[in-house]
Amino acid sequence: MFAAGAAALLVALALALVRAILGPTVFDRLQAANTVGTLAMLMLAMLGFLTGRPEFLDLALVYGLLNLLGTIAVLKFFRYGDLGEPGEDAERHT
Amino acid sequence: MSVALEILSWICIAAGGAFCVIGAFGLIRMPDFYTRVHAASITDTVGVGLLLLGMLLQAGLSLIAVKLVMIGLLFLFANPTATHALVKAALSRGLAPLLAPGEDSSKR
Amino acid sequence: MLQLTSLGIVLYVFWILLSGYFEPFLLAAGAGSALAVVLLSRRMHIVDREGHPIQMIAAVFWYWPWLLKEIAKSAWDVSRIILDPRLPISPVLVRFKPSQKSQVGLATHANSITLTPGTITVEASQNEFLVHGLTRSSGAGVIDSEMDRRISKVEGYR
């Protein structure tokens, strides 16, 4: 039963990868990368149950955090060209 | 574990996997970026939720269950933020959304 | 003070649940870490109604179940749209004014809208939300919605 869940996740992963390759804009690719990250996190949790090693859940937790940070970091890099200079956005909007 | 719980968790995992595939399929099928985000949000909410619920029923009352709940909460709080940042960046970058006929984008 | 205590307890419980070990040394280390984080947060002035909103504790029991129900409902609708061969979408952008007063309430509202499949908050500010809806009806559904009223209720400013 976990194998069935893992298989469904693999299919979804393949579809998301197709979108990441097709693009066409950088935002499409980022959204696809975000989805891949989500599915990879679920996959880790599934594998933990499949192999009877619940330590995998800790990895899934960390992966979920990294997924969020990764998306926002790439977004920021794409927008400003570097990761420094906090508050640039806030200044512009006031 | 009772049979009823087993069946319930099986249903949850099957439905969660199906919703994940539907969301990813929508990611391919939708015509423009903004509508693709809607499709991806199915994977991110119902797919994740049902799969975690299915695993939660398997785990029973233990630290594993607590960690699954933590993953779920982290997801429900953090993922909309990433989505919002993505969409906002796309719009401020000038990526025009595809709108239904009769909807004027200059109204925004 | 209430918020500092509650933050400390939450952090310590978080430590224990993540570690899963109950040796005296690790329990003491957890207490020390939780205390250190509480003191640092106090120095940074981030423990207030916004940083640690315990006034919204009612939301957990009263708002979240309702939100989960809404998510399930709209996820079902969006799934049917995706699987429909005609792909009946009519994307719209809607603007409306949220009724929340605090930043936490606004963030909760924006997050809830994004979390519900079929609607995404594109821009969020005190005066105006810009929401992208997958169909006309889902776009119109966010204006003066039940969600808005419920969040205003759990917000803690009566």
JSON list of N, CA, C and O in Angstrom, two decimals, chain C residues 52-77:
[
{"chain": "C", "resi": 52, "resn": "HIS", "atom": "N", "xyz": [3.87, 36.36, 18.65]},
{"chain": "C", "resi": 52, "resn": "HIS", "atom": "CA", "xyz": [3.43, 35.12, 19.29]},
{"chain": "C", "resi": 52, "resn": "HIS", "atom": "C", "xyz": [1.96, 35.29, 19.65]},
{"chain": "C", "resi": 52, "resn": "HIS", "atom": "O", "xyz": [1.61, 35.55, 20.81]},
{"chain": "C", "resi": 53, "resn": "PRO", "atom": "N", "xyz": [1.08, 35.18, 18.66]},
{"chain": "C", "resi": 53, "resn": "PRO", "atom": "CA", "xyz": [-0.31, 35.61, 18.85]},
{"chain": "C", "resi": 53, "resn": "PRO", "atom": "C", "xyz": [-1.16, 34.62, 19.64]},
{"chain": "C", "resi": 53, "resn": "PRO", "atom": "O", "xyz": [-1.98, 33.90, 19.08]},
{"chain": "C", "resi": 54, "resn": "ILE", "atom": "N", "xyz": [-0.96, 34.57, 20.97]},
{"chain": "C", "resi": 54, "resn": "ILE", "atom": "CA", "xyz": [-1.77, 33.63, 21.75]},
{"chain": "C", "resi": 54, "resn": "ILE", "atom": "C", "xyz": [-3.21, 34.09, 21.87]},
{"chain": "C", "resi": 54, "resn": "ILE", "atom": "O", "xyz": [-4.07, 33.32, 22.25]},
{"chain": "C", "resi": 55, "resn": "GLN", "atom": "N", "xyz": [-3.49, 35.37, 21.52]},
{"chain": "C", "resi": 55, "resn": "GLN", "atom": "CA", "xyz": [-4.90, 35.80, 21.60]},
{"chain": "C", "resi": 55, "resn": "GLN", "atom": "C", "xyz": [-5.73, 35.10, 20.54]},
{"chain": "C", "resi": 55, "resn": "GLN", "atom": "O", "xyz": [-6.95, 35.10, 20.59]},
{"chain": "C", "resi": 56, "resn": "MET", "atom": "N", "xyz": [-5.04, 34.48, 19.54]},
{"chain": "C", "resi": 56, "resn": "MET", "atom": "CA", "xyz": [-5.77, 33.81, 18.47]},
{"chain": "C", "resi": 56, "resn": "MET", "atom": "C", "xyz": [-5.88, 32.31, 18.69]},
{"chain": "C", "resi": 56, "resn": "MET", "atom": "O", "xyz": [-6.13, 31.57, 17.75]},
{"chain": "C", "resi": 57, "resn": "ILE", "atom": "N", "xyz": [-5.69, 31.88, 19.94]},
{"chain": "C", "resi": 57, "resn": "ILE", "atom": "CA", "xyz": [-5.68, 30.44, 20.21]},
{"chain": "C", "resi": 57, "resn": "ILE", "atom": "C", "xyz": [-7.03, 29.81, 19.85]},
{"chain": "C", "resi": 57, "resn": "ILE", "atom": "O", "xyz": [-7.10, 28.64, 19.46]},
{"chain": "C", "resi": 58, "resn": "ALA", "atom": "N", "xyz": [-8.09, 30.61, 19.93]},
{"chain": "C", "resi": 58, "resn": "ALA", "atom": "CA", "xyz": [-9.42, 30.08, 19.59]},
{"chain": "C", "resi": 58, "resn": "ALA", "atom": "C", "xyz": [-9.47, 29.63, 18.14]},
{"chain": "C", "resi": 58, "resn": "ALA", "atom": "O", "xyz": [-10.26, 28.75, 17.78]},
{"chain": "C", "resi": 59, "resn": "ALA", "atom": "N", "xyz": [-8.60, 30.24, 17.30]},
{"chain": "C", "resi": 59, "resn": "ALA", "atom": "CA", "xyz": [-8.61, 29.91, 15.88]},
{"chain": "C", "resi": 59, "resn": "ALA", "atom": "C", "xyz": [-8.35, 28.43, 15.66]},
{"chain": "C", "resi": 59, "resn": "ALA", "atom": "O", "xyz": [-8.90, 27.82, 14.74]},
{"chain": "C", "resi": 60, "resn": "VAL", "atom": "N", "xyz": [-7.49, 27.83, 16.54]},
{"chain": "C", "resi": 60, "resn": "VAL", "atom": "CA", "xyz": [-7.13, 26.43, 16.35]},
{"chain": "C", "resi": 60, "resn": "VAL", "atom": "C", "xyz": [-8.36, 25.54, 16.34]},
{"chain": "C", "resi": 60, "resn": "VAL", "atom": "O", "xyz": [-8.50, 24.64, 15.52]},
{"chain": "C", "resi": 61, "resn": "PHE", "atom": "N", "xyz": [-9.28, 25.83, 17.27]},
{"chain": "C", "resi": 61, "resn": "PHE", "atom": "CA", "xyz": [-10.43, 24.93, 17.41]},
{"chain": "C", "resi": 61, "resn": "PHE", "atom": "C", "xyz": [-11.62, 25.39, 16.58]},
{"chain": "C", "resi": 61, "resn": "PHE", "atom": "O", "xyz": [-12.44, 24.58, 16.18]},
{"chain": "C", "resi": 62, "resn": "TRP", "atom": "N", "xyz": [-11.73, 26.69, 16.36]},
{"chain": "C", "resi": 62, "resn": "TRP", "atom": "CA", "xyz": [-12.94, 27.20, 15.75]},
{"chain": "C", "resi": 62, "resn": "TRP", "atom": "C", "xyz": [-12.75, 27.50, 14.27]},
{"chain": "C", "resi": 62, "resn": "TRP", "atom": "O", "xyz": [-13.65, 27.31, 13.46]},
{"chain": "C", "resi": 63, "resn": "TYR", "atom": "N", "xyz": [-11.54, 27.97, 13.92]},
{"chain": "C", "resi": 63, "resn": "TYR", "atom": "CA", "xyz": [-11.35, 28.39, 12.53]},
{"chain": "C", "resi": 63, "resn": "TYR", "atom": "C", "xyz": [-10.74, 27.30, 11.66]},
{"chain": "C", "resi": 63, "resn": "TYR", "atom": "O", "xyz": [-11.17, 27.09, 10.53]},
{"chain": "C", "resi": 64, "resn": "TRP", "atom": "N", "xyz": [-9.74, 26.58, 12.19]},
{"chain": "C", "resi": 64, "resn": "TRP", "atom": "CA", "xyz": [-9.03, 25.59, 11.37]},
{"chain": "C", "resi": 64, "resn": "TRP", "atom": "C", "xyz": [-9.93, 24.48, 10.82]},
{"chain": "C", "resi": 64, "resn": "TRP", "atom": "O", "xyz": [-9.83, 24.15, 9.64]},
{"chain": "C", "resi": 65, "resn": "PRO", "atom": "N", "xyz": [-10.80, 23.88, 11.63]},
{"chain": "C", "resi": 65, "resn": "PRO", "atom": "CA", "xyz": [-11.66, 22.83, 11.06]},
{"chain": "C", "resi": 65, "resn": "PRO", "atom": "C", "xyz": [-12.51, 23.35, 9.91]},
{"chain": "C", "resi": 65, "resn": "PRO", "atom": "O", "xyz": [-12.66, 22.68, 8.88]},
{"chain": "C", "resi": 66, "resn": "TRP", "atom": "N", "xyz": [-13.03, 24.58, 10.09]},
{"chain": "C", "resi": 66, "resn": "TRP", "atom": "CA", "xyz": [-13.84, 25.17, 9.02]},
{"chain": "C", "resi": 66, "resn": "TRP", "atom": "C", "xyz": [-12.99, 25.38, 7.78]},
{"chain": "C", "resi": 66, "resn": "TRP", "atom": "O", "xyz": [-13.41, 25.09, 6.65]},
{"chain": "C", "resi": 67, "resn": "LEU", "atom": "N", "xyz": [-11.73, 25.86, 7.97]},
{"chain": "C", "resi": 67, "resn": "LEU", "atom": "CA", "xyz": [-10.84, 26.11, 6.84]},
{"chain": "C", "resi": 67, "resn": "LEU", "atom": "C", "xyz": [-10.52, 24.81, 6.11]},
{"chain": "C", "resi": 67, "resn": "LEU", "atom": "O", "xyz": [-10.52, 24.76, 4.87]},
{"chain": "C", "resi": 68, "resn": "LEU", "atom": "N", "xyz": [-10.28, 23.73, 6.88]},
{"chain": "C", "resi": 68, "resn": "LEU", "atom": "CA", "xyz": [-9.99, 22.44, 6.25]},
{"chain": "C", "resi": 68, "resn": "LEU", "atom": "C", "xyz": [-11.17, 21.98, 5.40]},
{"chain": "C", "resi": 68, "resn": "LEU", "atom": "O", "xyz": [-10.99, 21.47, 4.29]},
{"chain": "C", "resi": 69, "resn": "LYS", "atom": "N", "xyz": [-12.39, 22.20, 5.91]},
{"chain": "C", "resi": 69, "resn": "LYS", "atom": "CA", "xyz": [-13.58, 21.83, 5.16]},
{"chain": "C", "resi": 69, "resn": "LYS", "atom": "C", "xyz": [-13.65, 22.61, 3.86]},
{"chain": "C", "resi": 69, "resn": "LYS", "atom": "O", "xyz": [-13.92, 22.06, 2.78]},
{"chain": "C", "resi": 70, "resn": "GLU", "atom": "N", "xyz": [-13.36, 23.92, 3.94]},
{"chain": "C", "resi": 70, "resn": "GLU", "atom": "CA", "xyz": [-13.39, 24.77, 2.75]},
{"chain": "C", "resi": 70, "resn": "GLU", "atom": "C", "xyz": [-12.35, 24.31, 1.73]},
{"chain": "C", "resi": 70, "resn": "GLU", "atom": "O", "xyz": [-12.61, 24.26, 0.53]},
{"chain": "C", "resi": 71, "resn": "ILE", "atom": "N", "xyz": [-11.14, 23.97, 2.24]},
{"chain": "C", "resi": 71, "resn": "ILE", "atom": "CA", "xyz": [-10.07, 23.53, 1.35]},
{"chain": "C", "resi": 71, "resn": "ILE", "atom": "C", "xyz": [-10.50, 22.27, 0.61]},
{"chain": "C", "resi": 71, "resn": "ILE", "atom": "O", "xyz": [-10.35, 22.16, -0.61]},
{"chain": "C", "resi": 72, "resn": "ALA", "atom": "N", "xyz": [-11.09, 21.33, 1.36]},
{"chain": "C", "resi": 72, "resn": "ALA", "atom": "CA", "xyz": [-11.52, 20.08, 0.73]},
{"chain": "C", "resi": 72, "resn": "ALA", "atom": "C", "xyz": [-12.56, 20.35, -0.35]},
{"chain": "C", "resi": 72, "resn": "ALA", "atom": "O", "xyz": [-12.49, 19.81, -1.45]},
{"chain": "C", "resi": 73, "resn": "LYS", "atom": "N", "xyz": [-13.52, 21.26, -0.01]},
{"chain": "C", "resi": 73, "resn": "LYS", "atom": "CA", "xyz": [-14.58, 21.55, -0.96]},
{"chain": "C", "resi": 73, "resn": "LYS", "atom": "C", "xyz": [-14.02, 22.15, -2.25]},
{"chain": "C", "resi": 73, "resn": "LYS", "atom": "O", "xyz": [-14.32, 21.68, -3.35]},
{"chain": "C", "resi": 74, "resn": "SER", "atom": "N", "xyz": [-13.17, 23.19, -2.11]},
{"chain": "C", "resi": 74, "resn": "SER", "atom": "CA", "xyz": [-12.71, 23.86, -3.32]},
{"chain": "C", "resi": 74, "resn": "SER", "atom": "C", "xyz": [-11.68, 23.00, -4.05]},
{"chain": "C", "resi": 74, "resn": "SER", "atom": "O", "xyz": [-11.58, 23.09, -5.29]},
{"chain": "C", "resi": 75, "resn": "ALA", "atom": "N", "xyz": [-10.95, 22.14, -3.33]},
{"chain": "C", "resi": 75, "resn": "ALA", "atom": "CA", "xyz": [-10.02, 21.25, -4.02]},
{"chain": "C", "resi": 75, "resn": "ALA", "atom": "C", "xyz": [-10.78, 20.29, -4.92]},
{"chain": "C", "resi": 75, "resn": "ALA", "atom": "O", "xyz": [-10.35, 20.00, -6.04]},
{"chain": "C", "resi": 76, "resn": "TRP", "atom": "N", "xyz": [-11.93, 19.85, -4.44]},
{"chain": "C", "resi": 76, "resn": "TRP", "atom": "CA", "xyz": [-12.77, 18.97, -5.25]},
{"chain": "C", "resi": 76, "resn": "TRP", "atom": "C", "xyz": [-13.22, 19.69, -6.53]},
{"chain": "C", "resi": 76, "resn": "TRP", "atom": "O", "xyz": [-13.15, 19.15, -7.63]},
{"chain": "C", "resi": 77, "resn": "ASP", "atom": "N", "xyz": [-13.66, 20.96, -6.37]},
{"chain": "C", "resi": 77, "resn": "ASP", "atom": "CA", "xyz": [-14.09, 21.73, -7.54]},
{"chain": "C", "resi": 77, "resn": "ASP", "atom": "C", "xyz": [-12.96, 21.90, -8.54]},
{"chain": "C", "resi": 77, "resn": "ASP", "atom": "O", "xyz": [-13.14, 21.67, -9.75]}
]
